[in-house]
Amino acid sequence: MISALKKGTKVNTAFDEYTLISKVGEGGNGKVFSATNSDGEWFAIKFVEQNIPRDKLKRFKNEISFCEHHNHKNIVKIEDRGYACFNGIDCVFYVMPLYAETLKKKMNDGIPYEKVVDIFVGILEGLKYAHEHNAIHRDIKPENIMFKENSYEPIICDFGIAHFAEEDLLTIVETKATDRMANFQYSAPEQRKRGCNVSYQTDIYALALILNEMFTGEIPQASGYKRIGDIAPDYKYLDDLFEKLFKQEPEERLYPEDLIITELAALTEKYKREVEKAKLKEITDELVKPEKFETQIVDVKFRNNGVYFFFDTALPQEWFSMLRHGRYTHSFVSIYAPDKLEKINSNTIVMPLSYYANSENLVTDIAHYVKEWVRTVNYEYSKETQKQAIIDQQRKEEERLKQIEKIENEQKINDSLHSLLKGWRKKE
């Protein structure tokens, strides 16, 4: 019996020998053990007894066939298979990679919100491939989604071994409201009705429950369920997608997978636009007035035939240009007009004098006039900067309104294109 399997038990295939290490899982009529091969590499091995009901054995055979003949990054890959006998009980088994953890464990540990969508899309891609090759999983649940160490790339496992026949499921649903029902919390409504066939949308329903649970920690079962937006406001747009997948009638669920991916992309883009638009609308329209420019002369020196003026602040180039080309009510001495001034460094200017113009009266007169010019330019420069601030503010406001209008127009067009695309997909 499989129950007799223990550490150290050896099983052989046509090309390798495996040594069992420990039991890592079980479901239905099967058990899963970690094992090493003859080269010391680690694997997982699934066993089922050959005397189980024929339909379950056939399902196990189909699982092996499907996973051996189809290769997809989000579907478990069967590496080897074999037959063994334990205490007179015949068993069949297959070998697959040994994964580090299940989605259930990841959810218990807490999944970063930004990784949830990646996991959802990965499972969706795996189901898309399976469905395109006529395989319905029927038992999508966190325990059947595996991950390699430090990875968020999901791998769908258990294409048959873990789930009960529909009649078994119905018996449990109808007669036992006990903890065993936890095994069927991800079953779709049609799986609980006699005479109703499962479909590809059955897997989609289970995936929808998992999407919500990865955020909320709860499995939605009826109205009043916890919404994604209540837990992670930045991902509230996923509630719209969930509602399209959580329909009680299979034909009402959003499907196929390409359409779900398209809808997810459209909702994501729409939400980003809404966030961008909201930020633009929240921008304050208050005018930020620049402070008055009040530079002062802190020192004056006469040397090297020039009158040097030292200021308490750095002088903007525009301010200096206004100083040299301004119109003043005050006259100037001889040829020493404002346009003769030169800027030496950031806070020093000089009025060069001719070689013989070095009288005390001339120098003091020049100093007096420069002081008056500075006072005038301070006023004019401050007025000009405030005027420019108003112009800049108006320009920014016009640009902001144009940007909002652009976002709204783009969203309107993209909504129309998305509706058109959905129509095409439904006809395909």
Short mmCIF file of C-alpha atoms in Angstrom, two decimals:
data_model
loop_
_atom_site.label_atom_id
_atom_site.label_comp_id
_atom_site.label_asym_id
_atom_site.label_seq_id
_atom_site.Cartn_x
_atom_site.Cartn_y
_atom_site.Cartn_z
CA MET A 1 0.00 0.00 0.00
CA ILE A 2 1.08 3.60 -0.56
CA SER A 3 0.77 4.12 3.18
CA ALA A 4 3.74 1.73 3.57
CA LEU A 5 6.03 4.05 1.64
CA LYS A 6 8.68 5.61 3.85
CA LYS A 7 12.09 7.28 3.81
CA GLY A 8 14.66 5.16 2.02
CA THR A 9 12.17 3.29 -0.18
CA LYS A 10 13.60 2.93 -3.70
CA VAL A 11 11.61 2.97 -6.94
CA ASN A 12 12.91 2.43 -10.44
CA THR A 13 12.02 3.64 -13.91
CA ALA A 14 13.48 2.51 -17.21
CA PHE A 15 16.39 4.95 -16.86
CA ASP A 16 16.84 5.93 -13.20
CA GLU A 17 16.45 4.96 -9.56
CA TYR A 18 14.82 7.24 -6.98
CA THR A 19 15.09 7.18 -3.20
CA LEU A 20 12.12 8.52 -1.24
CA ILE A 21 12.88 11.14 1.41
CA SER A 22 9.55 12.25 2.93
CA LYS A 23 5.87 12.72 2.20
CA VAL A 24 5.14 16.28 1.06
CA GLY A 25 1.47 16.07 0.13
CA GLU A 26 -1.54 13.96 -0.74
CA GLY A 27 -4.96 14.21 -2.34
CA GLY A 28 -7.70 11.89 -3.47
CA ASN A 29 -6.13 8.47 -3.94
CA GLY A 30 -2.57 9.67 -4.34
CA LYS A 31 0.44 10.72 -2.28
CA VAL A 32 3.44 12.89 -3.09
CA PHE A 33 6.98 12.25 -1.83
CA SER A 34 10.22 14.14 -2.15
CA ALA A 35 13.01 12.00 -3.58
CA THR A 36 16.51 12.05 -4.99
CA ASN A 37 17.70 10.26 -8.13
CA SER A 38 20.91 8.37 -8.68
CA ASP A 39 22.76 11.64 -9.30
CA GLY A 40 21.53 13.18 -6.04
CA GLU A 41 19.11 15.56 -7.78
CA TRP A 42 15.85 16.39 -6.00
CA PHE A 43 12.39 15.60 -7.39
CA ALA A 44 8.82 15.01 -6.30
CA ILE A 45 7.07 11.71 -7.06
CA LYS A 46 3.31 11.15 -7.17
CA PHE A 47 1.93 7.66 -6.53
CA VAL A 48 -1.54 6.18 -6.99
CA GLU A 49 -2.68 2.63 -6.40
CA GLN A 50 -3.54 0.81 -9.60
CA ASN A 51 -6.68 -0.73 -8.06
CA ILE A 52 -8.47 2.62 -7.66
CA PRO A 53 -11.74 3.12 -9.62
CA ARG A 54 -11.08 2.95 -13.32
CA ASP A 55 -12.24 6.51 -14.04
CA LYS A 56 -9.73 7.90 -11.53
CA LEU A 57 -6.92 5.77 -12.90
CA LYS A 58 -7.79 6.92 -16.40
CA ARG A 59 -7.72 10.53 -15.19
CA PHE A 60 -4.24 9.94 -13.76
CA LYS A 61 -3.15 8.45 -17.08
CA ASN A 62 -4.53 11.47 -18.90
CA GLU A 63 -2.66 13.78 -16.54
CA ILE A 64 0.61 12.00 -17.28
CA SER A 65 -0.03 12.07 -21.00
CA PHE A 66 -0.94 15.74 -21.02
CA CYS A 67 2.04 16.91 -18.97
CA GLU A 68 4.50 14.72 -20.88
CA HIS A 69 3.41 15.90 -24.29
CA HIS A 70 2.87 19.58 -23.57
CA ASN A 71 5.46 22.08 -22.41
CA HIS A 72 4.50 25.43 -20.87
CA LYS A 73 6.27 27.48 -18.21
CA ASN A 74 3.11 27.64 -16.07
CA ILE A 75 2.25 23.92 -16.21
CA VAL A 76 4.09 21.18 -14.33
CA LYS A 77 6.51 19.16 -16.42
CA ILE A 78 6.62 15.37 -15.92
CA GLU A 79 10.25 14.23 -16.02
CA ASP A 80 9.84 10.45 -15.68
CA ARG A 81 7.30 7.74 -14.80
CA GLY A 82 7.14 4.14 -13.70
CA TYR A 83 5.42 1.22 -12.03
CA ALA A 84 6.08 -0.34 -8.63
CA CYS A 85 4.63 -2.94 -6.26
CA PHE A 86 4.53 -2.48 -2.48
CA ASN A 87 3.32 -5.32 -0.24
CA GLY A 88 1.44 -6.83 -3.16
CA ILE A 89 -0.23 -3.52 -4.11
CA ASP A 90 0.49 -2.29 -7.63
CA CYS A 91 1.18 1.44 -7.99
CA VAL A 92 1.90 3.81 -10.83
CA PHE A 93 3.83 7.00 -10.36
CA TYR A 94 5.39 9.93 -12.13
CA VAL A 95 8.33 12.20 -11.36
CA MET A 96 8.20 15.99 -11.50
CA PRO A 97 10.34 18.88 -10.20
CA LEU A 98 10.32 19.42 -6.44
CA TYR A 99 8.95 22.91 -5.85
CA ALA A 100 9.73 25.11 -2.85
CA GLU A 101 6.24 26.20 -1.84
CA THR A 102 2.57 26.41 -2.76
CA LEU A 103 0.47 29.48 -3.40
CA LYS A 104 -1.28 28.69 -0.12
CA LYS A 105 1.97 29.18 1.76
CA LYS A 106 2.75 32.35 -0.16
CA MET A 107 -0.65 33.76 0.79
CA ASN A 108 -0.12 32.83 4.43
CA ASP A 109 3.26 34.60 4.38
CA GLY A 110 1.82 37.60 2.53
CA ILE A 111 2.26 38.41 -1.15
CA PRO A 112 3.42 41.91 -2.16
CA TYR A 113 0.53 43.57 -3.95
CA GLU A 114 2.61 44.31 -7.03
CA LYS A 115 3.28 40.55 -7.43
CA VAL A 116 -0.36 39.45 -7.19
CA VAL A 117 -1.18 40.47 -10.75
CA ASP A 118 1.93 38.66 -12.03
CA ILE A 119 0.79 35.46 -10.31
CA PHE A 120 -2.77 35.86 -11.61
CA VAL A 121 -1.59 36.36 -15.19
CA GLY A 122 0.80 33.40 -14.90
CA ILE A 123 -2.00 31.06 -13.81
CA LEU A 124 -4.21 32.51 -16.54
CA GLU A 125 -1.54 31.82 -19.17
CA GLY A 126 -1.22 28.23 -17.95
CA LEU A 127 -4.98 27.71 -18.11
CA LYS A 128 -5.10 29.28 -21.56
CA TYR A 129 -2.57 26.73 -22.81
CA ALA A 130 -4.38 23.83 -21.12
CA HIS A 131 -7.78 24.91 -22.43
CA GLU A 132 -6.44 25.34 -25.96
CA HIS A 133 -5.33 21.70 -25.72
CA ASN A 134 -8.73 20.52 -24.46
CA ALA A 135 -7.77 20.03 -20.81
CA ILE A 136 -10.00 21.28 -17.97
CA HIS A 137 -8.23 21.21 -14.63
CA ARG A 138 -11.39 21.23 -12.42
CA ASP A 139 -9.41 21.60 -9.18
CA ILE A 140 -7.69 24.98 -9.32
CA LYS A 141 -6.83 25.96 -5.75
CA PRO A 142 -3.81 27.49 -3.96
CA GLU A 143 -2.50 24.06 -2.91
CA ASN A 144 -2.22 23.08 -6.58
CA ILE A 145 -0.20 26.15 -7.60
CA MET A 146 3.53 25.71 -7.01
CA PHE A 147 6.59 27.97 -7.07
CA LYS A 148 10.31 27.51 -7.31
CA GLU A 149 12.39 29.05 -4.55
CA ASN A 150 12.31 32.88 -4.51
CA SER A 151 10.03 32.91 -7.55
CA TYR A 152 6.63 34.40 -8.31
CA GLU A 153 6.15 32.41 -11.52
CA PRO A 154 3.23 30.02 -10.82
CA ILE A 155 3.21 26.41 -11.98
CA ILE A 156 -0.15 24.61 -12.16
CA CYS A 157 0.00 21.05 -10.84
CA ASP A 158 -2.38 18.14 -10.18
CA PHE A 159 -4.16 17.70 -13.49
CA GLY A 160 -6.22 14.84 -12.11
CA ILE A 161 -4.74 13.18 -9.05
CA ALA A 162 -6.11 15.51 -6.38
CA HIS A 163 -9.76 15.95 -7.24
CA PHE A 164 -12.73 13.75 -6.52
CA ALA A 165 -15.22 12.62 -9.10
CA GLU A 166 -18.21 14.95 -9.45
CA GLU A 167 -20.46 12.42 -7.67
CA ASP A 168 -18.06 12.40 -4.68
CA LEU A 169 -18.15 16.16 -4.59
CA LEU A 170 -21.95 16.26 -4.67
CA THR A 171 -22.19 13.73 -1.86
CA ILE A 172 -19.95 15.83 0.37
CA VAL A 173 -21.77 19.06 -0.49
CA GLU A 174 -25.16 17.57 0.21
CA THR A 175 -24.40 15.61 3.38
CA LYS A 176 -21.51 17.24 5.21
CA ALA A 177 -21.18 20.88 6.17
CA THR A 178 -17.91 20.01 7.90
CA ASP A 179 -14.24 20.87 7.61
CA ARG A 180 -13.92 18.57 4.58
CA MET A 181 -15.79 21.20 2.65
CA ALA A 182 -12.61 23.27 2.78
CA ASN A 183 -11.36 21.07 -0.07
CA PHE A 184 -14.15 22.39 -2.28
CA GLN A 185 -14.24 26.07 -1.43
CA TYR A 186 -12.92 26.84 -4.92
CA SER A 187 -15.48 24.74 -6.78
CA ALA A 188 -17.76 26.59 -9.17
CA PRO A 189 -21.56 26.51 -8.77
CA GLU A 190 -21.95 24.10 -11.70
CA GLN A 191 -19.70 21.57 -9.93
CA ARG A 192 -22.33 21.38 -7.16
CA LYS A 193 -25.27 20.64 -9.47
CA ARG A 194 -26.22 17.17 -10.62
CA GLY A 195 -26.21 16.66 -14.35
CA CYS A 196 -24.33 19.90 -15.07
CA ASN A 197 -21.12 19.56 -17.03
CA VAL A 198 -18.00 21.50 -16.14
CA SER A 199 -16.38 23.76 -18.73
CA TYR A 200 -13.32 25.91 -19.22
CA GLN A 201 -15.16 28.66 -17.31
CA THR A 202 -15.14 26.36 -14.27
CA ASP A 203 -11.39 26.90 -13.93
CA ILE A 204 -11.86 30.64 -14.46
CA TYR A 205 -14.29 30.83 -11.53
CA ALA A 206 -11.74 29.23 -9.20
CA LEU A 207 -9.03 31.59 -10.43
CA ALA A 208 -11.30 34.56 -9.69
CA LEU A 209 -11.66 33.38 -6.09
CA ILE A 210 -7.89 33.09 -5.81
CA LEU A 211 -7.39 36.62 -7.21
CA ASN A 212 -9.58 38.09 -4.49
CA GLU A 213 -8.08 35.90 -1.78
CA MET A 214 -4.50 36.91 -2.62
CA PHE A 215 -5.45 40.45 -1.59
CA THR A 216 -8.10 39.96 1.09
CA GLY A 217 -7.10 36.68 2.69
CA GLU A 218 -10.68 35.45 2.34
CA ILE A 219 -12.49 33.27 -0.20
CA PRO A 220 -15.60 35.00 -1.58
CA GLN A 221 -18.63 32.73 -1.42
CA ALA A 222 -21.59 35.12 -1.60
CA SER A 223 -22.58 38.77 -1.77
CA GLY A 224 -21.01 40.99 0.85
CA TYR A 225 -17.54 39.57 0.22
CA LYS A 226 -14.49 41.66 1.05
CA ARG A 227 -13.42 43.77 -1.91
CA ILE A 228 -9.89 44.18 -3.17
CA GLY A 229 -10.16 47.98 -3.13
CA ASP A 230 -10.92 47.91 0.61
CA ILE A 231 -7.56 46.27 1.26
CA ALA A 232 -5.41 47.71 -1.54
CA PRO A 233 -6.91 50.98 -2.88
CA ASP A 234 -4.30 51.21 -5.64
CA TYR A 235 -5.66 47.94 -7.06
CA LYS A 236 -9.37 48.65 -6.72
CA TYR A 237 -9.79 48.37 -10.50
CA LEU A 238 -9.33 44.61 -10.09
CA ASP A 239 -12.74 44.45 -8.39
CA ASP A 240 -14.30 45.20 -11.78
CA LEU A 241 -12.41 42.29 -13.32
CA PHE A 242 -13.29 39.98 -10.44
CA GLU A 243 -17.00 40.68 -10.84
CA LYS A 244 -16.81 39.69 -14.51
CA LEU A 245 -15.27 36.33 -13.52
CA PHE A 246 -17.36 35.64 -10.41
CA LYS A 247 -20.62 35.05 -12.28
CA GLN A 248 -22.75 32.16 -11.07
CA GLU A 249 -23.60 31.05 -14.60
CA PRO A 250 -20.59 29.79 -16.61
CA GLU A 251 -21.66 31.43 -19.87
CA GLU A 252 -21.80 34.83 -18.16
CA ARG A 253 -18.16 34.72 -17.05
CA LEU A 254 -15.62 36.71 -19.03
CA TYR A 255 -13.86 34.24 -21.32
CA PRO A 256 -11.61 33.20 -23.11
CA GLU A 257 -8.29 34.00 -21.42
CA ASP A 258 -7.19 36.43 -24.15
CA LEU A 259 -10.29 38.48 -23.44
CA ILE A 260 -9.52 38.47 -19.71
CA ILE A 261 -5.96 39.64 -20.35
CA THR A 262 -7.27 42.37 -22.66
CA GLU A 263 -9.79 43.46 -20.01
CA LEU A 264 -7.09 43.51 -17.33
CA ALA A 265 -4.83 45.67 -19.50
CA ALA A 266 -7.69 48.07 -20.27
CA LEU A 267 -8.71 48.40 -16.61
CA THR A 268 -5.09 48.93 -15.56
CA GLU A 269 -4.56 51.63 -18.17
CA LYS A 270 -7.85 53.31 -17.30
CA TYR A 271 -6.97 53.40 -13.61
CA LYS A 272 -3.56 54.93 -14.33
CA ARG A 273 -5.23 57.64 -16.40
CA GLU A 274 -7.74 58.34 -13.64
CA VAL A 275 -4.92 58.66 -11.09
CA GLU A 276 -3.02 61.00 -13.39
CA LYS A 277 -6.13 63.08 -14.00
CA ALA A 278 -6.91 63.26 -10.27
CA LYS A 279 -3.40 64.50 -9.53
CA LEU A 280 -3.73 67.20 -12.18
CA LYS A 281 -7.06 68.31 -10.74
CA GLU A 282 -5.62 68.53 -7.24
CA ILE A 283 -2.86 70.93 -8.27
CA THR A 284 -3.39 74.28 -6.56
CA ASP A 285 -4.02 77.30 -8.75
CA GLU A 286 -2.63 79.76 -6.22
CA LEU A 287 -0.09 82.18 -7.61
CA VAL A 288 3.25 81.85 -5.91
CA LYS A 289 4.55 85.43 -5.91
CA PRO A 290 8.31 85.84 -5.93
CA GLU A 291 9.79 87.92 -3.14
CA LYS A 292 10.87 91.46 -3.88
CA PHE A 293 14.46 91.75 -5.00
CA GLU A 294 16.20 94.16 -2.62
CA THR A 295 19.94 93.94 -3.19
CA GLN A 296 22.00 96.54 -1.37
CA ILE A 297 25.48 98.06 -1.87
CA VAL A 298 27.54 97.02 1.14
CA ASP A 299 30.88 98.51 0.09
CA VAL A 300 32.43 100.90 -2.49
CA LYS A 301 36.12 101.05 -3.42
CA PHE A 302 38.16 103.16 -5.81
CA ARG A 303 41.14 101.35 -7.32
CA ASN A 304 42.85 100.74 -10.64
CA ASN A 305 40.92 103.67 -12.16
CA GLY A 306 37.55 102.15 -11.39
CA VAL A 307 34.75 102.54 -8.86
CA TYR A 308 33.89 99.05 -7.48
CA PHE A 309 30.50 98.30 -5.95
CA PHE A 310 30.04 95.24 -3.72
CA PHE A 311 26.51 93.84 -3.10
CA ASP A 312 24.99 91.71 -0.35
CA THR A 313 23.49 89.20 -2.81
CA ALA A 314 24.33 87.58 -6.10
CA LEU A 315 23.13 89.72 -9.00
CA PRO A 316 20.91 87.98 -11.59
CA GLN A 317 22.03 88.55 -15.15
CA GLU A 318 18.61 89.94 -16.07
CA TRP A 319 18.84 92.43 -13.20
CA PHE A 320 22.28 93.59 -14.35
CA SER A 321 21.05 93.93 -17.92
CA MET A 322 18.20 96.14 -16.70
CA LEU A 323 20.69 98.19 -14.70
CA ARG A 324 22.84 98.89 -17.76
CA HIS A 325 19.96 99.64 -20.13
CA GLY A 326 17.40 101.25 -17.86
CA ARG A 327 15.93 104.68 -18.19
CA TYR A 328 16.43 106.86 -15.14
CA THR A 329 15.22 110.24 -14.01
CA HIS A 330 18.62 110.80 -12.49
CA SER A 331 21.38 112.16 -14.75
CA PHE A 332 24.87 110.81 -14.87
CA VAL A 333 28.33 112.30 -14.73
CA SER A 334 29.98 113.12 -18.07
CA ILE A 335 30.39 109.93 -20.13
CA TYR A 336 29.85 107.57 -17.21
CA ALA A 337 26.39 106.34 -18.14
CA PRO A 338 24.83 103.07 -16.84
CA ASP A 339 25.77 101.14 -19.98
CA LYS A 340 29.45 101.61 -19.04
CA LEU A 341 29.07 99.43 -15.97
CA GLU A 342 30.76 95.99 -16.01
CA LYS A 343 30.03 92.90 -13.94
CA ILE A 344 33.17 91.48 -12.31
CA ASN A 345 31.66 88.50 -10.49
CA SER A 346 28.34 87.41 -9.03
CA ASN A 347 28.05 90.30 -6.56
CA THR A 348 30.51 92.94 -7.82
CA ILE A 349 30.23 95.57 -10.56
CA VAL A 350 32.62 98.36 -11.59
CA MET A 351 32.44 101.71 -13.35
CA PRO A 352 35.76 102.02 -15.25
CA LEU A 353 37.17 105.58 -15.39
CA SER A 354 39.45 107.16 -17.90
CA TYR A 355 43.11 107.35 -16.91
CA TYR A 356 42.95 110.96 -15.72
CA ALA A 357 39.43 110.92 -14.27
CA ASN A 358 40.34 110.34 -10.65
CA SER A 359 39.01 113.36 -8.78
CA GLU A 360 37.27 112.84 -5.48
CA ASN A 361 34.13 114.71 -6.59
CA LEU A 362 33.77 112.60 -9.75
CA VAL A 363 34.06 109.33 -7.86
CA THR A 364 31.55 110.32 -5.15
CA ASP A 365 29.07 111.58 -7.78
CA ILE A 366 29.32 108.28 -9.67
CA ALA A 367 28.76 106.36 -6.43
CA HIS A 368 25.69 108.46 -5.65
CA TYR A 369 24.13 107.91 -9.08
CA VAL A 370 24.81 104.15 -9.10
CA LYS A 371 23.08 103.89 -5.72
CA GLU A 372 19.96 105.57 -7.17
CA TRP A 373 20.03 103.37 -10.27
CA VAL A 374 20.19 100.25 -8.11
CA ARG A 375 17.15 101.34 -6.11
CA THR A 376 15.20 101.94 -9.34
CA VAL A 377 16.23 98.63 -10.89
CA ASN A 378 15.32 96.74 -7.70
CA TYR A 379 11.78 98.02 -8.07
CA GLU A 380 11.55 97.40 -11.82
CA TYR A 381 13.10 93.94 -11.60
CA SER A 382 10.73 92.88 -8.80
CA LYS A 383 7.75 94.11 -10.80
CA GLU A 384 8.93 92.25 -13.88
CA THR A 385 9.49 88.97 -12.02
CA GLN A 386 6.00 89.14 -10.50
CA LYS A 387 4.54 89.82 -13.92
CA GLN A 388 6.44 86.84 -15.35
CA ALA A 389 5.20 84.65 -12.47
CA ILE A 390 1.60 85.45 -13.44
CA ILE A 391 2.34 84.58 -17.08
CA ASP A 392 4.02 81.31 -16.07
CA GLN A 393 1.10 80.42 -13.81
CA GLN A 394 -1.39 81.03 -16.60
CA ARG A 395 0.68 78.93 -18.97
CA LYS A 396 0.86 76.07 -16.46
CA GLU A 397 -2.89 76.24 -15.88
CA GLU A 398 -3.58 76.14 -19.61
CA GLU A 399 -1.22 73.18 -19.98
CA ARG A 400 -2.86 71.40 -17.02
CA LEU A 401 -6.34 71.80 -18.51
CA LYS A 402 -5.09 70.61 -21.89
CA GLN A 403 -3.54 67.56 -20.27
CA ILE A 404 -6.77 66.69 -18.46
CA GLU A 405 -8.70 67.08 -21.70
CA LYS A 406 -6.15 64.89 -23.49
CA ILE A 407 -6.45 62.13 -20.85
CA GLU A 408 -10.25 62.21 -21.00
CA ASN A 409 -10.25 62.09 -24.79
CA GLU A 410 -7.72 59.24 -24.92
CA GLN A 411 -9.75 57.25 -22.40
CA LYS A 412 -12.94 57.80 -24.36
CA ILE A 413 -11.30 56.54 -27.56
CA ASN A 414 -9.65 53.60 -25.78
CA ASP A 415 -12.98 52.59 -24.21
CA SER A 416 -14.51 52.49 -27.69
CA LEU A 417 -11.59 50.48 -29.07
CA HIS A 418 -11.77 48.07 -26.13
CA SER A 419 -15.48 47.49 -26.73
CA LEU A 420 -14.74 46.90 -30.39
CA LEU A 421 -11.99 44.42 -29.55
CA LYS A 422 -14.26 42.50 -27.14
CA GLY A 423 -16.81 42.24 -29.92
CA TRP A 424 -14.21 40.80 -32.28
CA ARG A 425 -13.03 38.29 -29.69
CA LYS A 426 -16.54 37.06 -28.95
CA LYS A 427 -17.11 36.40 -32.65
CA GLU A 428 -13.87 34.42 -33.02
#
